[in-house]
PDB file of C-alpha atoms and ligand atoms in Angstrom:
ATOM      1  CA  UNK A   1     -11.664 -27.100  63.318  1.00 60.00           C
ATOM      2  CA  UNK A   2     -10.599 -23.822  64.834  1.00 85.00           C
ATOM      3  CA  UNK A   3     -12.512 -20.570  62.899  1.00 93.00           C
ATOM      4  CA  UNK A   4     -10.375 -18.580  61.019  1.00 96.00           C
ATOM      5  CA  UNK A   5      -9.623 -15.060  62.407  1.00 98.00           C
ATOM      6  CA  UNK A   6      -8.248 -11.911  61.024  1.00 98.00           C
ATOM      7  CA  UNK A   7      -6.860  -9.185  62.986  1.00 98.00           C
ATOM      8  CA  UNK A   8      -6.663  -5.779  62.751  1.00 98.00           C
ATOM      9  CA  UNK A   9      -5.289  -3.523  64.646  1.00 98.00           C
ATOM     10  CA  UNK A  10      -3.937   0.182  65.356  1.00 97.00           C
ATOM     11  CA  UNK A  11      -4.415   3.598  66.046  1.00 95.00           C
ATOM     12  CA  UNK A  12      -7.783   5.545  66.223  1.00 90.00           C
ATOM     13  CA  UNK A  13      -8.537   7.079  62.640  1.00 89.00           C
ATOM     14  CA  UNK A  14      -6.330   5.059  60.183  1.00 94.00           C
ATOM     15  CA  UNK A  15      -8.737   3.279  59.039  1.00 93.00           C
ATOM     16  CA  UNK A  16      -9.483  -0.026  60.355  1.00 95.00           C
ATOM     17  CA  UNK A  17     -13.556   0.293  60.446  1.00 93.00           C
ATOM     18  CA  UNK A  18     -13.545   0.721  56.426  1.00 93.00           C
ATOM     19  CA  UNK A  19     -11.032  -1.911  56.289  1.00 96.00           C
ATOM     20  CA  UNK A  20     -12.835  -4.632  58.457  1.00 96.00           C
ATOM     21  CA  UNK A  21     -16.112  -3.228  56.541  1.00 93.00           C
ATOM     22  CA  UNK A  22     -14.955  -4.437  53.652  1.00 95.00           C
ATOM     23  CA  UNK A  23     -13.608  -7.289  54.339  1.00 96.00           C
ATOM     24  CA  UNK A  24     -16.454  -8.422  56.238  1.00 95.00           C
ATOM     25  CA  UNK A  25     -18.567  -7.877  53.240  1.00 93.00           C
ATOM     26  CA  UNK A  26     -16.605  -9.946  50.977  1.00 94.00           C
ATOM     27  CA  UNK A  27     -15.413 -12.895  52.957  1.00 95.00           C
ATOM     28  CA  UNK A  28     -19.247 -13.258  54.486  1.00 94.00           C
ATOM     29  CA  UNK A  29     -17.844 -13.007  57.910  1.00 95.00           C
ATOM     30  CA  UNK A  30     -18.741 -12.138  60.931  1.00 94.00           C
ATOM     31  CA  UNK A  31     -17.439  -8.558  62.690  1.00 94.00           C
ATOM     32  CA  UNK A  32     -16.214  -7.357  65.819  1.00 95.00           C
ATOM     33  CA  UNK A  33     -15.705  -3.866  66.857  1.00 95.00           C
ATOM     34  CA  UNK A  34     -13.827  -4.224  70.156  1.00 97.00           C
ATOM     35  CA  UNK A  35     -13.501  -0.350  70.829  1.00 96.00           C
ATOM     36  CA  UNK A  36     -17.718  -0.438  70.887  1.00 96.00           C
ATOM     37  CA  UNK A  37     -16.831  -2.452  74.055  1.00 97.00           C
ATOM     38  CA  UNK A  38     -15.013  -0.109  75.347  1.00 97.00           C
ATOM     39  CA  UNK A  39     -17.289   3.119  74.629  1.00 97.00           C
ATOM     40  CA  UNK A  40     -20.088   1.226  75.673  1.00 98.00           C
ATOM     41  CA  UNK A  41     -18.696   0.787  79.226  1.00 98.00           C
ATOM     42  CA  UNK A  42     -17.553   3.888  79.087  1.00 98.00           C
ATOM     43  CA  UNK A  43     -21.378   5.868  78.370  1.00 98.00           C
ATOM     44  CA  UNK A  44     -22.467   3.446  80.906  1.00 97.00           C
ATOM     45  CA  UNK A  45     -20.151   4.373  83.278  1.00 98.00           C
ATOM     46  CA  UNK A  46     -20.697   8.197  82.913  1.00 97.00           C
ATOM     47  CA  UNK A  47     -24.593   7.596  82.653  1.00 96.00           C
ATOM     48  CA  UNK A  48     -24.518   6.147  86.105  1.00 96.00           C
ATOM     49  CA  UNK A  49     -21.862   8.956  87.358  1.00 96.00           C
ATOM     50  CA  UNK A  50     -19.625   5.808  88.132  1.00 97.00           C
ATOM     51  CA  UNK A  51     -16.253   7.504  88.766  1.00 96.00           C
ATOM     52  CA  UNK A  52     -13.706   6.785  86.010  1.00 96.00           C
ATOM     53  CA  UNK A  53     -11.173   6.311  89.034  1.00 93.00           C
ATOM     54  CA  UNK A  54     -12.986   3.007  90.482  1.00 97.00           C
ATOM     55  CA  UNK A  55     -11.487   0.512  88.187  1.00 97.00           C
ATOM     56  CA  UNK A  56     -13.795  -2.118  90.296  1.00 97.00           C
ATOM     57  CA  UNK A  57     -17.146  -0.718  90.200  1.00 98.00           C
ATOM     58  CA  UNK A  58     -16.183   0.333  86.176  1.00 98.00           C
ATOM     59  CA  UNK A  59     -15.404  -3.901  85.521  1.00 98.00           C
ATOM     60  CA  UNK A  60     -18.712  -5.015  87.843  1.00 97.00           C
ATOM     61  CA  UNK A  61     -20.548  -2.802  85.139  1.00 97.00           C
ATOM     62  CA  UNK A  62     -18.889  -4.319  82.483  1.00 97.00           C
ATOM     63  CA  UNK A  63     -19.097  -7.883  83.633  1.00 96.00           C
ATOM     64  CA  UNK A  64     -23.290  -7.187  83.771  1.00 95.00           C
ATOM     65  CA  UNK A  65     -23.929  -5.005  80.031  1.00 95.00           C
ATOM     66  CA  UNK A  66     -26.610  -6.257  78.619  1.00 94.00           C
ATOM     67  CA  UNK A  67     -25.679  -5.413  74.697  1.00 94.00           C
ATOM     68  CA  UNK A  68     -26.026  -6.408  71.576  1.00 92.00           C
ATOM     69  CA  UNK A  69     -25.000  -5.668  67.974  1.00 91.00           C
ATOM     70  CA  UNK A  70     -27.486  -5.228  65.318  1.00 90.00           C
ATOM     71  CA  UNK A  71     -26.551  -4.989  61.414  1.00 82.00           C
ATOM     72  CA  UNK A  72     -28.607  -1.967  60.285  1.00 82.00           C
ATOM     73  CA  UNK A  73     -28.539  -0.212  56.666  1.00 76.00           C
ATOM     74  CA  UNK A  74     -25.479   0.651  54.651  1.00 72.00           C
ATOM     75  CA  UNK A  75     -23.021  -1.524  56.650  1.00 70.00           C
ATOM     76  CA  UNK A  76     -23.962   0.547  60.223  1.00 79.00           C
ATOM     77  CA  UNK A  77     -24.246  -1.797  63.288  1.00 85.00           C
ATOM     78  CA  UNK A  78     -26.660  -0.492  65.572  1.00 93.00           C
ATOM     79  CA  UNK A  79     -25.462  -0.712  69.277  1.00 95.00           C
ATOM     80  CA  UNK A  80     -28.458  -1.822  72.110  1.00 96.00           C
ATOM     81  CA  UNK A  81     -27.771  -1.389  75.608  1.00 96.00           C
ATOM     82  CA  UNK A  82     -30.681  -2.781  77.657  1.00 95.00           C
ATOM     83  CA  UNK A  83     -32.841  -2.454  74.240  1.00 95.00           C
ATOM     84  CA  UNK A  84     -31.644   0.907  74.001  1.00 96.00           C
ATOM     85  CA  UNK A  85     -29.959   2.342  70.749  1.00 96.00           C
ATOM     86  CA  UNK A  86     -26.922   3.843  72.003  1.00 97.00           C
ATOM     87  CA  UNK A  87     -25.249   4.033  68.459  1.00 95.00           C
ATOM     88  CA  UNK A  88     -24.834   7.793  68.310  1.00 92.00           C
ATOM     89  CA  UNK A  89     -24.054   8.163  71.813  1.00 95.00           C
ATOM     90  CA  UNK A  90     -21.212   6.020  72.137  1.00 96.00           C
ATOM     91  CA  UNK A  91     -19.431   7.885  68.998  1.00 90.00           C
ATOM     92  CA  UNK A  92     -19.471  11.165  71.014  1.00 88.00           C
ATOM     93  CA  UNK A  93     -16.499  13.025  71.787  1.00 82.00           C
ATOM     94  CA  UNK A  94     -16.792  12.761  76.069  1.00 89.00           C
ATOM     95  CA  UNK A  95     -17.110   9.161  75.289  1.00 94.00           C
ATOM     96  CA  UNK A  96     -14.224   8.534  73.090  1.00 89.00           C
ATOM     97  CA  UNK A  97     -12.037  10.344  75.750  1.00 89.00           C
ATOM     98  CA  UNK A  98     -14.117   8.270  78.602  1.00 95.00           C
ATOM     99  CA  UNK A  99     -13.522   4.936  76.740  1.00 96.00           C
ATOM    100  CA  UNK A 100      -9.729   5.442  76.392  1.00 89.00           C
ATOM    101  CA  UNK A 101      -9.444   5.598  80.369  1.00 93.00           C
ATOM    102  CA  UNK A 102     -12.099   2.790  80.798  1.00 96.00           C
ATOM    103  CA  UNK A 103      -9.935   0.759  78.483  1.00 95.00           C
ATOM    104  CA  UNK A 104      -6.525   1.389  80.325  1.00 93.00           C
ATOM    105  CA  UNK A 105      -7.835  -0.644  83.521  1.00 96.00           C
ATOM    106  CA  UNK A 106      -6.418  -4.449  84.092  1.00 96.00           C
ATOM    107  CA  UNK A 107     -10.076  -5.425  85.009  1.00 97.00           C
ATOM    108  CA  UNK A 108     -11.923  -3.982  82.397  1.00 97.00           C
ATOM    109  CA  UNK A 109      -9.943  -5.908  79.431  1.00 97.00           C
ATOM    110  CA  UNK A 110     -10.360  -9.009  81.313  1.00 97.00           C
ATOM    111  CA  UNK A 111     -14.245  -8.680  82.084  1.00 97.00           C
ATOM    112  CA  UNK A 112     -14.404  -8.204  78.053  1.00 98.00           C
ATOM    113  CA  UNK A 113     -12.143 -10.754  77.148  1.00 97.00           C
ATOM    114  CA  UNK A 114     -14.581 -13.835  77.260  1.00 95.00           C
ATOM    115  CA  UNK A 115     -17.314 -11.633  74.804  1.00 95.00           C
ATOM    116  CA  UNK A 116     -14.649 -11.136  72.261  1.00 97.00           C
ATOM    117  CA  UNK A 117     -13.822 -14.565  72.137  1.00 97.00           C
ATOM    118  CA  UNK A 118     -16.897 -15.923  71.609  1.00 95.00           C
ATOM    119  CA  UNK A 119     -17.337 -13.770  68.354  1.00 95.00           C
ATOM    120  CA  UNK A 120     -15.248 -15.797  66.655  1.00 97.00           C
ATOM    121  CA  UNK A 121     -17.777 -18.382  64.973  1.00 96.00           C
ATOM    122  CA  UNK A 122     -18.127 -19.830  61.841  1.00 96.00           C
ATOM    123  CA  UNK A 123     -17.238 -18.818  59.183  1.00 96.00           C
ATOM    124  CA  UNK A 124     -14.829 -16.507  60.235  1.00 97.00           C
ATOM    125  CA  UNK A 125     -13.953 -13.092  62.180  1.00 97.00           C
ATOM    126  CA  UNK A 126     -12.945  -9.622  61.021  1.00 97.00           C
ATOM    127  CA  UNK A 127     -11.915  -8.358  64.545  1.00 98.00           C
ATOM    128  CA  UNK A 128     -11.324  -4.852  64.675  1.00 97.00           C
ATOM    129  CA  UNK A 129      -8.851  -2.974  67.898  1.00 97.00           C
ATOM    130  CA  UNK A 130      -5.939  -2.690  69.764  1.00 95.00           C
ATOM    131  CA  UNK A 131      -5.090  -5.795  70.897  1.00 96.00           C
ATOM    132  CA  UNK A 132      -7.109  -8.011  68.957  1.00 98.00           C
ATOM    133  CA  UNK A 133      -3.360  -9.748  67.288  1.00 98.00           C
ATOM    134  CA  UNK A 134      -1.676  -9.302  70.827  1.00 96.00           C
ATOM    135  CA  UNK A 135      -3.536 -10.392  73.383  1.00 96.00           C
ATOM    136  CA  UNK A 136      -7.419 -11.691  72.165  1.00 98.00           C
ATOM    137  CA  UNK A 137      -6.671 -13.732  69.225  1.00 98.00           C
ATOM    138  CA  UNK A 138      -2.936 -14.281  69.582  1.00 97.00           C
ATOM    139  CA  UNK A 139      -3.510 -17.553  67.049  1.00 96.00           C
ATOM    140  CA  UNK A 140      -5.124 -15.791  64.214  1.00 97.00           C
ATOM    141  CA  UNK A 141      -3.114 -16.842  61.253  1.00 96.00           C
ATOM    142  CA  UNK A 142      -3.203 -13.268  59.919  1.00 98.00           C
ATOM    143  CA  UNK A 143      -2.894 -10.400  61.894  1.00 98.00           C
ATOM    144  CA  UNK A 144      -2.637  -6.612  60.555  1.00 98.00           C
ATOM    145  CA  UNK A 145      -1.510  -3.722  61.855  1.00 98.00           C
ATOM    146  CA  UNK A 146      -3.185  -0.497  59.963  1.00 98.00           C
ATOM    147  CA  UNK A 147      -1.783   2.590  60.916  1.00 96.00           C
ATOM    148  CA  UNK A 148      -1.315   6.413  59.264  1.00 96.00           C
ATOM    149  CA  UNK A 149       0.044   9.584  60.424  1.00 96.00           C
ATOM    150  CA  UNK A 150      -1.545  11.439  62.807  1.00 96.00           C
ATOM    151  CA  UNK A 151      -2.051  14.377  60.794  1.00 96.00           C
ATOM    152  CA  UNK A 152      -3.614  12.206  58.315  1.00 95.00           C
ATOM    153  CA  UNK A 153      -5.719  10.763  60.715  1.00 95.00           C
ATOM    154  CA  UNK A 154      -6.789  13.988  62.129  1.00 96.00           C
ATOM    155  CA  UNK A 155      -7.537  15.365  58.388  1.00 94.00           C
ATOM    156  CA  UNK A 156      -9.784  12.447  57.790  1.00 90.00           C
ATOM    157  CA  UNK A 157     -11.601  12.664  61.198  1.00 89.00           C
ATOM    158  CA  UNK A 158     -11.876  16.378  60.418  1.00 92.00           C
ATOM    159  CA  UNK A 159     -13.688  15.946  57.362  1.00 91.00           C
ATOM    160  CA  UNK A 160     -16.466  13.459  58.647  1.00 86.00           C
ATOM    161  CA  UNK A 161     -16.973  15.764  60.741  1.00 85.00           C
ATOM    162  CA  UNK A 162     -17.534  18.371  58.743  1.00 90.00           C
ATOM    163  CA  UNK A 163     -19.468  16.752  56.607  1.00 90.00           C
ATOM    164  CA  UNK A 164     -21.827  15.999  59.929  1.00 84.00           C
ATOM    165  CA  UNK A 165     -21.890  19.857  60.304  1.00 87.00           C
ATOM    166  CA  UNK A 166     -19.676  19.268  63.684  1.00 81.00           C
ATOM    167  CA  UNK A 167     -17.212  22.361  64.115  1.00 84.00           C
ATOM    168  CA  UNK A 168     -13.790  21.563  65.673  1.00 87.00           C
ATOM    169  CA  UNK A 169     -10.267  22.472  64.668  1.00 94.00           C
ATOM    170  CA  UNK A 170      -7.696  20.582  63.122  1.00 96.00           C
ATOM    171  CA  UNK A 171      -5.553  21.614  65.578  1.00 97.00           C
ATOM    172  CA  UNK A 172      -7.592  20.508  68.515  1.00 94.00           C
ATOM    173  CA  UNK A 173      -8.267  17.286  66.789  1.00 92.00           C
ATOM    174  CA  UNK A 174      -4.792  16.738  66.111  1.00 95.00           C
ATOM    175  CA  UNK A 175      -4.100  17.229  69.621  1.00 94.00           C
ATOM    176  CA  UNK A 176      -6.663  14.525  70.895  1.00 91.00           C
ATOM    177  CA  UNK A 177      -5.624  12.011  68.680  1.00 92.00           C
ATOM    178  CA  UNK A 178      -1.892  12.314  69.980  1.00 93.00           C
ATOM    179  CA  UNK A 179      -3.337  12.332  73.792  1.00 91.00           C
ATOM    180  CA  UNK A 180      -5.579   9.069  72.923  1.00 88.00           C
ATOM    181  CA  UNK A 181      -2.568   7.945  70.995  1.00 91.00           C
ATOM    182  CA  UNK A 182      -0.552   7.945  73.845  1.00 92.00           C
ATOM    183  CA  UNK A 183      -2.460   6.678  76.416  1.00 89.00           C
ATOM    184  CA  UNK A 184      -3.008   3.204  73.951  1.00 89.00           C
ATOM    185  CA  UNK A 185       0.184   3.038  73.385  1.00 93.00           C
ATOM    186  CA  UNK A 186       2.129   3.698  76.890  1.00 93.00           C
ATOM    187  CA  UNK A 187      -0.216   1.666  79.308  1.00 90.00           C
ATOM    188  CA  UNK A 188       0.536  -1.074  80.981  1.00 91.00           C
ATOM    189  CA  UNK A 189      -2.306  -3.335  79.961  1.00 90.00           C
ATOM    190  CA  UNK A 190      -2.410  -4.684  76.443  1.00 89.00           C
ATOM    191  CA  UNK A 191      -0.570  -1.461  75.206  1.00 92.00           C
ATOM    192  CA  UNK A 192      -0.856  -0.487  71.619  1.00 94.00           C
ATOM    193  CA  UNK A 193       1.862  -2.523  69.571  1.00 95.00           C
ATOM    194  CA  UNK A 194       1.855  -4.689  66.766  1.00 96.00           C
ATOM    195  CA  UNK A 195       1.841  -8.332  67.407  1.00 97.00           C
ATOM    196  CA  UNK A 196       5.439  -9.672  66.451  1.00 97.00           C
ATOM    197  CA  UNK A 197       3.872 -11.414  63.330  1.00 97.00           C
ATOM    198  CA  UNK A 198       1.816  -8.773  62.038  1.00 98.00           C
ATOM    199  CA  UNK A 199       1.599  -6.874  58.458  1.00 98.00           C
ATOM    200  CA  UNK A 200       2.100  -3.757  59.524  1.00 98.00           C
ATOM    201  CA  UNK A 201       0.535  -1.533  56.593  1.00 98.00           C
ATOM    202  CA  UNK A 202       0.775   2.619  56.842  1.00 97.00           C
ATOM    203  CA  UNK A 203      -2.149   3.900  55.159  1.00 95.00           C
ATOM    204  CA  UNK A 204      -1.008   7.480  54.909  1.00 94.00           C
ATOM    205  CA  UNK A 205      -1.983   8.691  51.046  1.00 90.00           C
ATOM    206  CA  UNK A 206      -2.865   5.076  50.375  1.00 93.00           C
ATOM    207  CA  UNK A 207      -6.166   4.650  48.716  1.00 94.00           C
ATOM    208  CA  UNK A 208      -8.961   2.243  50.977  1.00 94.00           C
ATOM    209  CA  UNK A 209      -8.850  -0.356  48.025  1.00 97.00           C
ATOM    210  CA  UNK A 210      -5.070  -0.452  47.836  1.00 97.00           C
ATOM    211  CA  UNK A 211      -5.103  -1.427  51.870  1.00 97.00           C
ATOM    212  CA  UNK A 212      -8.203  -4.225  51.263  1.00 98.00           C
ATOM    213  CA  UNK A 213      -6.530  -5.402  47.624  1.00 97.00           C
ATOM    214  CA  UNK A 214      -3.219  -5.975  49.814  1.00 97.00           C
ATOM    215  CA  UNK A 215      -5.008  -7.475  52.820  1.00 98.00           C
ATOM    216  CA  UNK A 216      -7.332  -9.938  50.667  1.00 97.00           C
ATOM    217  CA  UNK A 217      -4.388 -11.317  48.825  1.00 96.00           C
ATOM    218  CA  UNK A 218      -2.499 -12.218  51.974  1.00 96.00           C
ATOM    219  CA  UNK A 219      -5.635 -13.826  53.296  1.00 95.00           C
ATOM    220  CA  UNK A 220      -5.959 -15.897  50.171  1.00 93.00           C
ATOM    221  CA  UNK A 221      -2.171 -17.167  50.971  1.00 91.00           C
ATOM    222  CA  UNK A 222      -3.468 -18.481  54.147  1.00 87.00           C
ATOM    223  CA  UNK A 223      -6.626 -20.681  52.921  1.00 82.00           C
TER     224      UNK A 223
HETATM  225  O1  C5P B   1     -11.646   1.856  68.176  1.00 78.75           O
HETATM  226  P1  C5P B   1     -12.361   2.872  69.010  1.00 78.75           P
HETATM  227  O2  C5P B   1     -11.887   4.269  68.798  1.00 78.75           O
HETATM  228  O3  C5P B   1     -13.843   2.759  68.916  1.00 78.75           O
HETATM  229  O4  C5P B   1     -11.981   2.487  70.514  1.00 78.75           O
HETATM  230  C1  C5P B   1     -12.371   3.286  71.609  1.00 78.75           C
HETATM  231  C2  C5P B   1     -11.271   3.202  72.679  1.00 78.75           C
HETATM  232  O5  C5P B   1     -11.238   1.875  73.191  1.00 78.75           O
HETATM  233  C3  C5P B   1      -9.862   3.492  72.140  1.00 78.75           C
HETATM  234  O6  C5P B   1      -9.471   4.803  72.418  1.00 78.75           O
HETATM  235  C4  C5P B   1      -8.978   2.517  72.876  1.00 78.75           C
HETATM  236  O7  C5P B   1      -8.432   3.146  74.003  1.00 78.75           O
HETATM  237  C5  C5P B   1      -9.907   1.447  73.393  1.00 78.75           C
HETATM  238  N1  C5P B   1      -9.719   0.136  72.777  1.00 78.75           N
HETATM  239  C6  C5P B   1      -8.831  -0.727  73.366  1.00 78.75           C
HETATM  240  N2  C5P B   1      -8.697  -1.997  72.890  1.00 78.75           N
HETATM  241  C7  C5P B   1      -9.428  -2.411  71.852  1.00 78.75           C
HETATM  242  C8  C5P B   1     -10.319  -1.526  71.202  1.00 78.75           C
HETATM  243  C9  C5P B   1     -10.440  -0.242  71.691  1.00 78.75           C
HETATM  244  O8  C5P B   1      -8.157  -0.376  74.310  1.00 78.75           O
HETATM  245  N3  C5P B   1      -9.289  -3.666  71.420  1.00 78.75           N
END
């Protein structure tokens, strides 16, 4: 019996952690957070001052990361690479930048393909991306696309980090959300799109529980 999957993808900010959160939770199924993949290659890459320009020597260090995923308090996952807890680190801003041009190259995707896959174990997935509908899990039977404005994602991003005590300006946020956007969306590998049969939901000025209420009742279609 295949496990069951659900996808969710879209842009940076609308979202999608909360949602897969929360699903998670109340199916009692497993999570993946794809875009840790990519950050964590990414920190590793800069760590070792591997240059962001050798796609080969980037996939070699992502075919070899010795990581794993460890559910901490209050619905965190703590990040390990080589033991190490790399949690904060990954969520920086150099690395978010880093891990959008990690994730653009052909040989990265494919060295992290076989990981994702093997996520999906009973009794289900939450799998949380880019191209988790498209191109990983192209027979999950339901697939969403979450996605928001970009101001409203850059309002939300600007207020956690606020509330961290982070200072950086709208504007400037706005800006790298529309760069990151971009490079998703145009590249030639597994681009930023939703899958032909997704739900594509726009959370801008839609409450969290409206998305999940909306989400759980098209999963319950599919038992
Ligand atoms: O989702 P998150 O912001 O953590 O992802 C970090 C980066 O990894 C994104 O900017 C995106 O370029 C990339 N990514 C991807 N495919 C995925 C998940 C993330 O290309 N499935």
């Amino acid at each position: 019996m295949s496990v069951p999957v659900i996808t969710v993808d879209g842009p940076g900010g609308a979202g999608k952690g909360t949602l897969c959160y929360s699903l998670g939770s109340q199916l009692g199924w497993h999570m993946l957070d794809s875009g840790a993949l990519y950050r964590v290659t990414a920190l590793a890459a800069l760590e070792d001052e591997i240059p962001l320009s050798d796609d080969d020597a980037v996939a070699e260090l992502a075919r070899h990361l010795k990581l794993s995923f460890v559910p901490a308090a209050e619905g965190l996952t703590q990040v390990l690479l080589d033991g190490r807890d790399i949690s904060l680190a990954i969520r920086s801003e150099s690395c978010s930048a880093a891990a959008s041009k990690v994730a653009a190259m052909g040989e990265v995707r494919a060295a992290l393909l076989a990981r994702q896959r093997q996520m999906a174990v009973a009794p289900g997935l939450v799998a949380d991306g880019r191209d988790m509908g498209t191109v990983v899990f192209p027979d999950a039977p339901l697939k969403i696309f979450l996605t928001a404005s970009a101001r409203a994602r850059a309002e939300r991003r600007h207020r956690q980090l606020m509330a961290k005590g982070e200072s950086v300006t709208l504007a400037r946020l706005l800006e790298t959300i529309e760069e990151r956007d971009a490079r998703d969306r145009n590249r030639a590998e597994s681009p930023l799109v939703p899958a032909n049969d997704a739900l594509v939901i726009d959370s801008t000025g839609i409450s969290a529980d409206s998305v999940l209420d909306t989400v759980l009742q098209e999963a319950r279609l599919r038992e």
